[in-house]
Amino acid sequence: TLMVWQKGRVDFVEFFAIFLPSLLNWIIPAAIMSMTVSKERPESMSESIRMKVGAKRIMVLFLLTIVTAVSFHNFLHLPPATGMMLGLGYLGMFSFWLKKHEGRAMTGDQPLDMTGHNPDEHCDEPAVAHEEHGLVEGFDLFRKIARAEWDTLLFFYGVILCVGGLGQFGYLAVTSQYMYHDLGPTTANVLVGILSAIVDNIPVMFAVLTMDPHMSHGQWLLVTLTAGVGGSLLSIGSAAGVALMGTARGIYTFGNHLKWTWAVALGYAASIAVHLWINASHFTDFH
């Protein structure tokens, strides 16, 4: 959705036209799978968990960042990335204020721990503060940025360069001619969704945008829908599936996911059918 929106193929509010098809795509497999889920409840945790100082304000800043990015693009015709970078500025200013007024700056470069284990248990001078709000670590914006998934970002950068190279050499033009002229846009966009189950949807969508086929408004919404939800057909087609295979090894596997591909495919087919039905008027509007 972000890539199609930034290219100006679909306006921000117009994406709500595929909300119902997307909802149906989720409800059908979820309802089928829920029938096999055990009714047992996991044991409740006795551990007391508290929000860190400034947590709620950072949530508000996150929402404000999204509003800023959308507003910049819609009203000022600036790239959404400009609004996101301004949002990073919001966070930077708040980080400075938090250090200045709360006095909870980190005293050392402690590892970012997502397991619940306190890395400072065996340290003589832990970089945490025991306050009325509970165990609080200092907030260091630059430390968070330094620990971002740079490998993943560079991977997508490389993939986009490869797709751009294919377009420069004319291979994407040949593919576009076959898919969108010989097969037709509807068939092509359905196949794009299936392809996104094998290849990540970001390079797939970037390839479609590079081809820039002459399609109706409804077809751009269709390819946005299929590329967005088609990745769930296989476990390797979505970031969530890949991450879960890594964290739930032996429990959630490629083969286990295949057992439920039919249910996901039902939702995928239903979402396409509903979109073609309720958004039929959009298929006569060409950009």
Coordinates of N, CA and C in Angstrom, one line a residue, residues 25-161:
N25 N -10.5 -11.9 3.8 CA -9.3 -12.7 3.6 C -8.8 -13.3 4.9
W26 N -9.0 -12.5 6.0 CA -8.5 -12.9 7.3 C -9.5 -13.8 8.0
I27 N -10.8 -13.4 8.0 CA -11.9 -14.1 8.7 C -12.0 -15.5 8.3
I28 N -12.0 -15.8 7.0 CA -12.3 -17.2 6.5 C -11.3 -18.2 7.1
P29 N -10.0 -18.0 6.8 CA -9.0 -19.0 7.4 C -9.0 -19.0 8.9
A30 N -9.2 -17.8 9.5 CA -9.1 -17.7 11.0 C -10.3 -18.5 11.6
A31 N -11.5 -18.4 11.0 CA -12.6 -19.1 11.5 C -12.4 -20.6 11.3
I32 N -11.8 -21.1 10.2 CA -11.6 -22.5 10.0 C -10.6 -23.0 11.0
M33 N -9.5 -22.3 11.1 CA -8.4 -22.8 12.0 C -8.8 -22.7 13.5
S34 N -9.7 -21.8 13.8 CA -10.0 -21.7 15.3 C -10.8 -22.9 15.8
M35 N -11.4 -23.7 14.8 CA -12.1 -24.9 15.2 C -11.2 -25.9 15.8
T36 N -9.9 -25.9 15.4 CA -9.0 -26.9 15.8 C -8.1 -26.4 17.0
V37 N -8.3 -25.2 17.4 CA -7.4 -24.7 18.5 C -8.0 -25.2 19.9
S38 N -7.1 -25.6 20.7 CA -7.5 -26.1 22.0 C -8.1 -25.0 22.9
K39 N -9.1 -25.4 23.7 CA -9.8 -24.5 24.5 C -9.1 -24.2 25.8
E40 N -8.0 -24.9 26.0 CA -7.2 -24.7 27.3 C -6.6 -23.3 27.3
R41 N -6.5 -22.8 28.6 CA -5.9 -21.4 28.7 C -4.5 -21.6 29.3
P42 N -3.6 -20.7 28.8 CA -2.2 -20.8 29.4 C -2.2 -20.2 30.8
E43 N -1.2 -20.7 31.6 CA -1.1 -20.2 32.9 C -0.8 -18.7 33.0
S44 N -1.5 -18.0 33.9 CA -1.3 -16.6 34.0 C 0.1 -16.3 34.6
M45 N 0.7 -15.2 34.2 CA 2.0 -14.8 34.7 C 1.8 -13.9 36.0
S46 N 2.6 -14.2 36.9 CA 2.6 -13.5 38.2 C 3.5 -12.3 38.2
E47 N 4.3 -12.2 37.1 CA 5.3 -11.1 37.1 C 4.6 -9.8 36.9
S48 N 5.1 -8.8 37.6 CA 4.5 -7.4 37.5 C 5.3 -6.7 36.4
I49 N 4.5 -6.2 35.4 CA 5.1 -5.5 34.2 C 4.6 -4.1 34.2
R50 N 5.4 -3.2 34.2 CA 5.1 -1.8 34.2 C 5.6 -1.1 32.9
M51 N 4.9 -0.1 32.5 CA 5.4 0.7 31.3 C 6.5 1.6 31.8
K52 N 7.5 1.8 30.9 CA 8.6 2.7 31.2 C 8.2 4.2 31.2
V53 N 8.9 5.0 31.8 CA 8.6 6.4 31.8 C 8.7 7.0 30.4
G54 N 7.6 7.7 30.0 CA 7.6 8.3 28.7 C 7.0 7.3 27.7
A55 N 6.6 6.1 28.0 CA 6.1 5.2 27.0 C 4.8 5.6 26.3
K56 N 3.9 6.2 27.1 CA 2.6 6.6 26.5 C 2.9 7.8 25.5
R57 N 3.8 8.7 25.9 CA 4.1 9.8 25.1 C 4.8 9.4 23.8
I58 N 5.6 8.4 23.9 CA 6.2 7.9 22.7 C 5.2 7.3 21.7
M59 N 4.2 6.6 22.3 CA 3.1 6.1 21.5 C 2.4 7.2 20.7
V60 N 2.1 8.3 21.4 CA 1.4 9.4 20.8 C 2.3 10.0 19.7
L61 N 3.6 10.1 20.0 CA 4.5 10.6 18.9 C 4.5 9.7 17.7
F62 N 4.4 8.4 17.9 CA 4.4 7.5 16.8 C 3.1 7.7 15.9
L63 N 2.0 7.9 16.6 CA 0.7 8.2 15.8 C 0.8 9.5 15.1
L64 N 1.4 10.5 15.8 CA 1.6 11.8 15.2 C 2.5 11.8 14.0
T65 N 3.5 10.9 14.0 CA 4.4 10.7 12.9 C 3.7 10.2 11.7
I66 N 2.8 9.2 11.9 CA 2.0 8.7 10.8 C 1.1 9.8 10.2
V67 N 0.5 10.6 11.1 CA -0.4 11.7 10.6 C 0.5 12.7 9.8
T68 N 1.7 13.0 10.3 CA 2.5 13.9 9.6 C 2.9 13.4 8.2
A69 N 3.3 12.1 8.1 CA 3.7 11.6 6.8 C 2.5 11.6 5.8
V70 N 1.3 11.3 6.3 CA 0.1 11.3 5.4 C -0.2 12.7 5.0
S71 N -0.2 13.7 6.0 CA -0.5 15.1 5.7 C 0.5 15.7 4.7
F72 N 1.8 15.4 4.9 CA 2.8 16.0 4.1 C 2.6 15.5 2.6
H73 N 2.2 14.3 2.4 CA 2.0 13.8 1.1 C 0.7 14.3 0.5
N74 N -0.4 14.3 1.2 CA -1.7 14.7 0.7 C -1.8 16.2 0.5
F75 N -1.3 17.0 1.4 CA -1.6 18.5 1.4 C -0.4 19.3 0.9
L76 N 0.8 18.8 1.2 CA 2.0 19.6 0.8 C 2.7 18.9 -0.4
H77 N 2.3 17.8 -0.8 CA 2.8 17.0 -1.9 C 4.3 16.8 -1.8
L78 N 4.7 16.5 -0.5 CA 6.1 16.1 -0.2 C 6.1 14.6 0.0
P79 N 7.3 14.0 -0.2 CA 7.4 12.5 -0.1 C 7.1 12.1 1.4
P80 N 6.4 11.0 1.6 CA 6.0 10.6 2.9 C 7.3 10.4 3.8
A81 N 8.4 10.1 3.2 CA 9.6 9.9 4.0 C 10.0 11.2 4.7
T82 N 9.6 12.3 4.1 CA 9.9 13.6 4.8 C 9.2 13.6 6.2
G83 N 7.9 13.2 6.1 CA 7.1 13.2 7.4 C 7.7 12.2 8.4
M84 N 8.1 11.1 7.9 CA 8.7 10.0 8.8 C 10.0 10.5 9.4
M85 N 10.8 11.2 8.6 CA 12.0 11.8 9.2 C 11.7 12.9 10.2
L86 N 10.7 13.7 10.0 CA 10.3 14.6 11.0 C 9.8 13.9 12.3
G87 N 9.2 12.8 12.1 CA 8.8 12.0 13.3 C 10.0 11.5 14.0
L88 N 11.0 11.2 13.3 CA 12.3 10.8 14.0 C 12.8 12.0 14.8
G89 N 12.6 13.2 14.3 CA 12.9 14.4 15.0 C 12.1 14.6 16.3
Y90 N 10.8 14.3 16.2 CA 9.9 14.3 17.4 C 10.6 13.4 18.5
L91 N 10.9 12.2 18.1 CA 11.5 11.3 19.0 C 12.8 11.7 19.6
G92 N 13.6 12.3 18.7 CA 14.9 12.8 19.2 C 14.8 13.9 20.2
M93 N 13.8 14.9 20.0 CA 13.6 16.0 20.9 C 13.1 15.4 22.2
F94 N 12.1 14.4 22.2 CA 11.6 13.9 23.4 C 12.7 13.1 24.1
S95 N 13.5 12.4 23.4 CA 14.6 11.7 24.0 C 15.5 12.6 24.8
F96 N 15.8 13.8 24.2 CA 16.7 14.8 24.9 C 16.0 15.3 26.1
W97 N 14.7 15.5 26.0 CA 13.9 16.0 27.2 C 13.9 15.0 28.3
L98 N 13.7 13.7 27.9 CA 13.6 12.7 28.9 C 14.9 12.5 29.6
K99 N 16.0 12.6 28.9 CA 17.3 12.5 29.6 C 17.6 13.7 30.5
K100 N 17.1 14.9 30.1 CA 17.4 16.1 30.8 C 16.5 16.2 32.1
H101 N 15.3 15.9 32.0 CA 14.4 16.1 33.1 C 14.2 14.9 34.0
E102 N 14.3 13.7 33.4 CA 14.1 12.5 34.2 C 15.4 11.9 34.7
G103 N 16.6 12.3 34.1 CA 17.9 11.9 34.6 C 18.1 10.4 34.5
R104 N 17.6 9.8 33.4 CA 17.7 8.3 33.3 C 18.5 8.0 32.0
A105 N 19.5 8.7 31.7 CA 20.4 8.4 30.6 C 21.2 7.1 30.9
M106 N 21.4 6.3 29.9 CA 22.2 5.1 30.0 C 23.6 5.5 30.4
T107 N 24.2 4.8 31.3 CA 25.6 5.0 31.7 C 26.6 4.1 30.9
G108 N 26.1 3.2 30.2 CA 26.9 2.3 29.4 C 26.1 1.8 28.2
D109 N 26.8 1.2 27.3 CA 26.2 0.6 26.1 C 25.7 -0.8 26.5
Q110 N 24.5 -1.0 27.1 CA 24.0 -2.3 27.5 C 23.3 -2.9 26.3
P111 N 23.4 -4.2 26.2 CA 22.7 -4.9 25.1 C 21.2 -4.8 25.2
L112 N 20.6 -4.7 24.0 CA 19.1 -4.6 24.0 C 18.5 -6.0 24.2
D113 N 17.8 -6.2 25.3 CA 17.3 -7.5 25.7 C 15.8 -7.6 25.5
M114 N 15.4 -8.5 24.6 CA 13.9 -8.7 24.4 C 13.4 -10.0 25.0
T115 N 14.2 -10.7 25.9 CA 13.8 -11.9 26.4 C 13.2 -11.8 27.8
G116 N 13.3 -10.7 28.4 CA 12.8 -10.5 29.8 C 13.9 -10.7 30.8
H117 N 15.1 -11.2 30.4 CA 16.2 -11.4 31.3 C 16.9 -10.1 31.5
N118 N 17.2 -9.8 32.7 CA 17.9 -8.6 33.1 C 19.4 -8.8 32.9
P119 N 20.0 -8.1 31.9 CA 21.5 -8.3 31.7 C 22.3 -7.7 32.8
D120 N 21.7 -6.9 33.6 CA 22.5 -6.2 34.7 C 22.4 -7.0 36.0
E121 N 21.9 -8.2 36.0 CA 21.7 -8.9 37.3 C 23.1 -9.1 37.9
H122 N 24.1 -9.4 37.1 CA 25.4 -9.8 37.7 C 26.4 -8.6 37.5
C123 N 25.9 -7.4 37.2 CA 26.8 -6.3 37.0 C 26.9 -5.5 38.3
D124 N 28.0 -4.9 38.6 CA 28.2 -4.1 39.8 C 27.5 -2.8 39.7
E125 N 27.4 -2.2 38.5 CA 26.8 -0.9 38.3 C 25.8 -0.9 37.2
P126 N 24.6 -1.5 37.4 CA 23.6 -1.6 36.4 C 23.1 -0.2 35.9
A127 N 22.9 -0.1 34.6 CA 22.5 1.2 34.0 C 21.0 1.3 34.0
V128 N 20.4 1.0 35.2 CA 18.9 1.1 35.4 C 18.6 1.9 36.6
A129 N 17.4 2.3 36.7 CA 17.0 3.1 37.9 C 15.8 2.5 38.5
H130 N 15.8 2.2 39.8 CA 14.6 1.7 40.6 C 13.9 2.9 41.1
E131 N 12.8 3.3 40.4 CA 12.0 4.4 40.8 C 10.6 4.0 41.1
E132 N 9.7 5.0 41.4 CA 8.3 4.7 41.7 C 7.6 4.0 40.5
H133 N 8.2 4.2 39.3 CA 7.6 3.6 38.1 C 8.0 2.2 37.9
G134 N 8.9 1.7 38.7 CA 9.4 0.3 38.5 C 10.8 0.4 37.9
L135 N 11.3 -0.7 37.4 CA 12.6 -0.8 36.8 C 12.7 -0.1 35.5
V136 N 13.5 1.0 35.4 CA 13.4 1.8 34.2 C 14.8 1.9 33.6
E137 N 14.9 1.7 32.3 CA 16.2 1.9 31.6 C 16.2 3.2 30.9
G138 N 17.3 3.8 30.8 CA 17.4 5.1 30.1 C 17.1 4.9 28.6
F139 N 16.5 5.9 28.0 CA 16.2 5.9 26.6 C 17.2 6.6 25.8
D140 N 17.9 5.8 24.9 CA 18.9 6.4 24.1 C 18.5 6.2 22.6
L141 N 18.1 7.2 21.9 CA 17.6 7.1 20.6 C 18.7 6.6 19.6
F142 N 19.9 7.2 19.7 CA 20.9 6.8 18.8 C 21.3 5.4 18.9
R143 N 21.2 4.9 20.2 CA 21.5 3.4 20.4 C 20.5 2.6 19.7
K144 N 19.2 3.0 19.8 CA 18.2 2.2 19.1 C 18.4 2.2 17.6
I145 N 18.8 3.4 17.0 CA 19.0 3.4 15.6 C 20.2 2.6 15.2
A146 N 21.2 2.6 16.0 CA 22.4 1.8 15.7 C 22.1 0.3 15.6
R147 N 21.1 -0.1 16.4 CA 20.8 -1.5 16.5 C 19.6 -1.9 15.6
A148 N 19.3 -1.0 14.6 CA 18.2 -1.3 13.7 C 18.6 -2.5 12.7
E149 N 17.7 -3.0 12.0 CA 17.9 -4.1 11.1 C 18.6 -3.6 9.8
W150 N 19.8 -3.2 9.9 CA 20.5 -2.6 8.7 C 20.7 -3.7 7.6
D151 N 20.9 -4.9 8.0 CA 21.1 -6.0 7.1 C 19.8 -6.2 6.2
T152 N 18.7 -6.1 6.9 CA 17.4 -6.3 6.1 C 17.2 -5.1 5.2
L153 N 17.5 -3.9 5.7 CA 17.3 -2.7 4.8 C 18.3 -2.8 3.6
L154 N 19.5 -3.2 3.8 CA 20.4 -3.3 2.7 C 20.0 -4.4 1.7
F155 N 19.4 -5.5 2.3 CA 18.8 -6.6 1.4 C 17.8 -6.0 0.4
F156 N 16.8 -5.3 1.0 CA 15.8 -4.7 0.1 C 16.4 -3.7 -0.9
Y157 N 17.4 -2.9 -0.4 CA 18.0 -2.0 -1.3 C 18.7 -2.7 -2.5
G158 N 19.3 -3.8 -2.2 CA 19.9 -4.6 -3.3 C 18.9 -5.2 -4.2
V159 N 17.8 -5.7 -3.6 CA 16.7 -6.3 -4.5 C 16.1 -5.2 -5.4
I160 N 15.9 -4.1 -4.9 CA 15.3 -3.0 -5.7 C 16.3 -2.6 -6.8
L161 N 17.6 -2.6 -6.5 CA 18.6 -2.3 -7.5 C 18.5 -3.4 -8.6

